[in-house]
mmCIF file of N, CA and C and ligand atoms in Angstrom:
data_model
loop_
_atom_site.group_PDB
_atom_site.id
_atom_site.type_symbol
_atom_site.label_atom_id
_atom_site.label_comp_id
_atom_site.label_asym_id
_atom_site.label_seq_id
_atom_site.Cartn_x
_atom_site.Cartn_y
_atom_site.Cartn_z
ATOM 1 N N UNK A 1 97.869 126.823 87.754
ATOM 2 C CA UNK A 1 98.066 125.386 87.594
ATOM 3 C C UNK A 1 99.340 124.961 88.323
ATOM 4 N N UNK A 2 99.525 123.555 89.073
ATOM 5 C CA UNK A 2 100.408 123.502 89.627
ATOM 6 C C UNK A 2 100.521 121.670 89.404
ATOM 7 N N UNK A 3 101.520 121.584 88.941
ATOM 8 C CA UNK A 3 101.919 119.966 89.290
ATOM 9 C C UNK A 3 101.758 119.214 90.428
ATOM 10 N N UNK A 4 101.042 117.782 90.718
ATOM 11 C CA UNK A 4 100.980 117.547 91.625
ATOM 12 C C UNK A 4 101.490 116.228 91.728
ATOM 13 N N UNK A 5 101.879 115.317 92.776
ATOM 14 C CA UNK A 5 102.788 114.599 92.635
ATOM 15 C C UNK A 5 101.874 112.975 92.952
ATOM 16 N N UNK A 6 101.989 111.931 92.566
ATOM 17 C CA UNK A 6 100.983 111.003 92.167
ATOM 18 C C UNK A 6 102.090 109.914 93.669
ATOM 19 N N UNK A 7 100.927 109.800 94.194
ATOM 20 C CA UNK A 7 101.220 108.582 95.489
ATOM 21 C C UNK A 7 101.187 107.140 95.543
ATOM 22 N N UNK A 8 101.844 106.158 95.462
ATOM 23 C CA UNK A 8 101.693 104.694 95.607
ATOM 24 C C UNK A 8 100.387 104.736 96.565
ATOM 25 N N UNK A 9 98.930 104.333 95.987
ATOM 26 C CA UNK A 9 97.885 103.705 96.960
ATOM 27 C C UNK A 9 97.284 105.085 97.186
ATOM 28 N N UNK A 10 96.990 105.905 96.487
ATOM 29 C CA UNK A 10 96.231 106.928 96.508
ATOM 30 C C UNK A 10 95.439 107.416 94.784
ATOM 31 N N UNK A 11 94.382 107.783 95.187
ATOM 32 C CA UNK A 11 93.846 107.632 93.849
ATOM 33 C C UNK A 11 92.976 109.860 93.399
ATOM 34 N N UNK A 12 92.725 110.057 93.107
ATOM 35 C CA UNK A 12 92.112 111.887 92.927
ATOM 36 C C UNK A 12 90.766 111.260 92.911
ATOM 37 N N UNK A 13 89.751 111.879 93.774
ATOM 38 C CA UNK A 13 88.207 111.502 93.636
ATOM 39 C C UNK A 13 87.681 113.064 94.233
ATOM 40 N N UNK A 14 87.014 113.377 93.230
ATOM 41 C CA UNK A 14 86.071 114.830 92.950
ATOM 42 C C UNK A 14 85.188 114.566 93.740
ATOM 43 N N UNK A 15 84.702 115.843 94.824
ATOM 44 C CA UNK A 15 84.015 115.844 95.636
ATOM 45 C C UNK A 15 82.941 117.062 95.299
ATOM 46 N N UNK A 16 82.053 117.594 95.016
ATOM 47 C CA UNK A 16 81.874 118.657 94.590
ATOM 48 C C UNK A 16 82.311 119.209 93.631
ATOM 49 N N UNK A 17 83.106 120.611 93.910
ATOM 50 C CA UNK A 17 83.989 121.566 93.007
ATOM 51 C C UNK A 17 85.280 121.495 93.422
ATOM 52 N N UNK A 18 85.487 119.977 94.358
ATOM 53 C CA UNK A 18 87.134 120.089 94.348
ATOM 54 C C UNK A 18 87.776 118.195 94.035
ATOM 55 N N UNK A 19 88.932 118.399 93.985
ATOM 56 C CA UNK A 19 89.466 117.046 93.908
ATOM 57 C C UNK A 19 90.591 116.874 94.943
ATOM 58 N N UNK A 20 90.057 115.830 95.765
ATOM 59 C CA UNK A 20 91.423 115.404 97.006
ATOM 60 C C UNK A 20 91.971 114.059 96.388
ATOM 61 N N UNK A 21 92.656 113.699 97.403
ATOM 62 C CA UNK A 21 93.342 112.613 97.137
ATOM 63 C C UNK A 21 92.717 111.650 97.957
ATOM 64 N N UNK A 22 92.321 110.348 98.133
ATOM 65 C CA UNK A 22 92.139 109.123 98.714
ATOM 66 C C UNK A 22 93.025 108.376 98.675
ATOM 67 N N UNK A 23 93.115 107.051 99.838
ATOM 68 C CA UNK A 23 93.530 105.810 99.397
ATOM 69 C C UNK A 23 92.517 104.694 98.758
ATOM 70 N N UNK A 24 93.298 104.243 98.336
ATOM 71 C CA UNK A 24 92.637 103.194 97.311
ATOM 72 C C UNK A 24 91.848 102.614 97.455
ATOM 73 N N UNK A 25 92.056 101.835 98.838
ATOM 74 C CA UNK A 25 91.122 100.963 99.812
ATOM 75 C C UNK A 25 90.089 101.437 100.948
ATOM 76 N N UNK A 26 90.154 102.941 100.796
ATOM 77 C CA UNK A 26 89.180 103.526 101.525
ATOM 78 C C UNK A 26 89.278 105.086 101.112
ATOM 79 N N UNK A 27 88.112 105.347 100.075
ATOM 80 C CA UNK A 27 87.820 106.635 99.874
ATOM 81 C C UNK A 27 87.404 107.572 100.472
ATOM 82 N N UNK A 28 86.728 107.042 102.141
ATOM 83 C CA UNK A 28 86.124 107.657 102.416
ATOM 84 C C UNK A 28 86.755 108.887 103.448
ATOM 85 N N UNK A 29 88.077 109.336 103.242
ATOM 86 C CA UNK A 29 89.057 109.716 104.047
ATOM 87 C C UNK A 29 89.934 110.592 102.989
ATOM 88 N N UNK A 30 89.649 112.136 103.385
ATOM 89 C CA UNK A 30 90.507 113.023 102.407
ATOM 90 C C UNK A 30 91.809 113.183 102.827
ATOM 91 N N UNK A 31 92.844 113.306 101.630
ATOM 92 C CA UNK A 31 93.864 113.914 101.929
ATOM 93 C C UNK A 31 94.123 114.902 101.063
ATOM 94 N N UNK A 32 95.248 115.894 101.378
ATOM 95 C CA UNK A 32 95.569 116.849 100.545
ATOM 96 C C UNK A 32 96.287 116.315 99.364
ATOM 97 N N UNK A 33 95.660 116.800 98.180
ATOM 98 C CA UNK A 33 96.802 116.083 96.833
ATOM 99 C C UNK A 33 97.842 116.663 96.608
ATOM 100 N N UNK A 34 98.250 117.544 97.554
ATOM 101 C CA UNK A 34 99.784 118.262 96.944
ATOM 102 C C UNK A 34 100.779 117.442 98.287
ATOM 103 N N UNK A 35 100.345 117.447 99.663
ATOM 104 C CA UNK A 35 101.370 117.250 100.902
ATOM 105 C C UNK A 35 100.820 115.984 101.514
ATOM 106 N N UNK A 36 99.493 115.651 100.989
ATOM 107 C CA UNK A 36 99.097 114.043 101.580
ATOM 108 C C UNK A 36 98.754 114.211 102.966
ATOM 109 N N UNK A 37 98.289 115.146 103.456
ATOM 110 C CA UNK A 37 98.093 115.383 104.967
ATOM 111 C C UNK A 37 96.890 114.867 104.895
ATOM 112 N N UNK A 38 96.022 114.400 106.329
ATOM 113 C CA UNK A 38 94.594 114.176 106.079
ATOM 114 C C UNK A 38 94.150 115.640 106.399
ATOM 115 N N UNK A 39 92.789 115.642 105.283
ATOM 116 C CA UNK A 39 92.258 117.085 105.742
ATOM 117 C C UNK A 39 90.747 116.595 105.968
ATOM 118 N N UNK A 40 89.836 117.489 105.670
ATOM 119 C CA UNK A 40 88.587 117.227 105.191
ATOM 120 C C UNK A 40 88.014 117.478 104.459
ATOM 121 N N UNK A 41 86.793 116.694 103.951
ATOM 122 C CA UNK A 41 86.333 117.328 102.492
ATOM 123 C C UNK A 41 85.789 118.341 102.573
ATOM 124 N N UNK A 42 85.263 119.023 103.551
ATOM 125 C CA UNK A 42 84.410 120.337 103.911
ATOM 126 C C UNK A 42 85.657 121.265 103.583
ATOM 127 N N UNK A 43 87.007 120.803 103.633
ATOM 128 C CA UNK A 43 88.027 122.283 103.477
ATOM 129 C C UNK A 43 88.459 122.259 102.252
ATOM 130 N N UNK A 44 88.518 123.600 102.005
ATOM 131 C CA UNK A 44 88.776 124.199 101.121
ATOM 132 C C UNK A 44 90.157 124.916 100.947
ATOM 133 N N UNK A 45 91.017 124.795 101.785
ATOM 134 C CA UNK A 45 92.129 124.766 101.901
ATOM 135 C C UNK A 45 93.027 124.131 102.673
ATOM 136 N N UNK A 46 93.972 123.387 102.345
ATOM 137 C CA UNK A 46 94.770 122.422 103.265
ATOM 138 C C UNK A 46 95.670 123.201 104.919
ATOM 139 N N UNK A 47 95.303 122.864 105.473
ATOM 140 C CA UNK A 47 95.551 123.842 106.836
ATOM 141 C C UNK A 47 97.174 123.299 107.272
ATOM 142 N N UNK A 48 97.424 122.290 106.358
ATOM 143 C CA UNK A 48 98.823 122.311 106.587
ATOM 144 C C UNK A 48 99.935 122.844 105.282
ATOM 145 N N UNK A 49 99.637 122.947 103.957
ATOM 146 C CA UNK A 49 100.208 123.052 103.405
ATOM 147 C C UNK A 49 99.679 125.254 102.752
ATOM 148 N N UNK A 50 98.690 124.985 103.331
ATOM 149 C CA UNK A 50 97.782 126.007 103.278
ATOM 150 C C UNK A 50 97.801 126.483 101.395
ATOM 151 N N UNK A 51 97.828 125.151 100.514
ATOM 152 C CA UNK A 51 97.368 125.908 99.072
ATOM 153 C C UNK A 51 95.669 124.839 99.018
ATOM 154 N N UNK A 52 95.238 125.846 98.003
ATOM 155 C CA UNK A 52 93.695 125.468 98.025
ATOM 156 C C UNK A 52 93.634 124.062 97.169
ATOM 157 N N UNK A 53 92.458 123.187 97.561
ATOM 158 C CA UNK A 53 92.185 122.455 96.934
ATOM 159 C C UNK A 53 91.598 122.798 95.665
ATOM 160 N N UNK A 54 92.291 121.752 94.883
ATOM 161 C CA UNK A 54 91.742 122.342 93.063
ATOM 162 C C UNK A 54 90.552 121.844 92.311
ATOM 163 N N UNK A 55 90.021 122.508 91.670
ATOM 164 C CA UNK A 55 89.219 122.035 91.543
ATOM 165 C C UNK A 55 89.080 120.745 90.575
ATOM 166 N N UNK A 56 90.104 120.213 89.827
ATOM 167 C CA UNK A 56 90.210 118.968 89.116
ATOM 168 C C UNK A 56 91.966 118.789 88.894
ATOM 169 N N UNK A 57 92.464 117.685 88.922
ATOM 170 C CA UNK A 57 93.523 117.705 88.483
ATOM 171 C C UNK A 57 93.772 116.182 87.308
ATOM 172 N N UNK A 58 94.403 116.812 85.999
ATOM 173 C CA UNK A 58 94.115 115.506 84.886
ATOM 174 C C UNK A 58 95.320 115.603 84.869
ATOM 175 N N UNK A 59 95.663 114.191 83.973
ATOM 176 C CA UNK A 59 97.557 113.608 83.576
ATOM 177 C C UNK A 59 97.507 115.070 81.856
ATOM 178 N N UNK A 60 98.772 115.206 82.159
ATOM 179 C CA UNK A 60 99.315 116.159 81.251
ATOM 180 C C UNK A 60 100.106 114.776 80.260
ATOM 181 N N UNK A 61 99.814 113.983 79.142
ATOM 182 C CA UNK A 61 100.367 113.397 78.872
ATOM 183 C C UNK A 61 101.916 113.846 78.048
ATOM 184 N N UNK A 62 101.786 115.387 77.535
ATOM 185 C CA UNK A 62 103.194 115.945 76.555
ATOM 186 C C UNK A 62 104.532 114.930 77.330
ATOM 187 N N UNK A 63 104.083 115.462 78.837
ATOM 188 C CA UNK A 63 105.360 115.178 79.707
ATOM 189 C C UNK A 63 104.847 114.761 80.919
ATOM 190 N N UNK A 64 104.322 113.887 80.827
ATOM 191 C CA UNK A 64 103.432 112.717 81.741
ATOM 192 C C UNK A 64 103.502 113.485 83.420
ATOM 193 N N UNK A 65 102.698 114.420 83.351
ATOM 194 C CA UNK A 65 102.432 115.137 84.720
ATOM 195 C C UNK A 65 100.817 115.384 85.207
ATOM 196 N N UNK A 66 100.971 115.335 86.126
ATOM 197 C CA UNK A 66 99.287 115.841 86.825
ATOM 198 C C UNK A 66 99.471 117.254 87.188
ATOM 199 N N UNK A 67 98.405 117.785 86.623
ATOM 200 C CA UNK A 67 98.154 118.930 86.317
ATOM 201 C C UNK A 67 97.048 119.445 87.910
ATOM 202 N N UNK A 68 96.875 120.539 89.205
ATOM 203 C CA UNK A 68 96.129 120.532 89.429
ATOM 204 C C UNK A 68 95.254 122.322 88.728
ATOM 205 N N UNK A 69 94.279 122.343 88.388
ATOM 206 C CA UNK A 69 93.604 123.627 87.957
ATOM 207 C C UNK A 69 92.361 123.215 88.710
ATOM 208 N N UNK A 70 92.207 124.889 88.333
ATOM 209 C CA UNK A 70 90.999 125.934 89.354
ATOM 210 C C UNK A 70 91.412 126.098 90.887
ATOM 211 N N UNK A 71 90.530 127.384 91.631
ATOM 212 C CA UNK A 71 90.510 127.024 93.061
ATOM 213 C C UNK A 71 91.922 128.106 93.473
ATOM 214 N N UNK A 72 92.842 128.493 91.905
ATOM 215 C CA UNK A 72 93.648 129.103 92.644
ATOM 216 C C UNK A 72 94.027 129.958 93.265
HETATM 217 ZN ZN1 ZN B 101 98.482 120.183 101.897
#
């Protein structure tokens, strides 16, 4: 599990068995949810930050964090 860091104008949308990041106003365009790079949804690992896409990431409310799990 790894914390992931929440972007002004980006939203987590599950694609399969993984979750990237989008912008708000156009989903149709992956980015990595840990470094915000554009990737693609076909990858399965971010080729710039090179950690894997997870397979869901939810708000940890104890201590208001996003959580990403699976995939690791
Ligand atoms: Zn990345």
């Amino acid at each position: 599990m790894e914390i992931v860091d929440v972007r002004e104008g980006y939203l987590f949308k599950i694609v399969g068995d993984k979750t990237f990041a989008v912008q708000e106003n156009n989903d149709g365009v992956a980015f990595c949810p840990f470094c915000y790079s554009q990737i693609d949804f076909a990858d399965g690992r971010c080729p710039c930050c090179q950690k894997n896409i997870p397979e869901i990431i939810y708000f940890h409310g104890d201590d208001q964090t996003w959580i990403a799990s699976g995939n690791e």
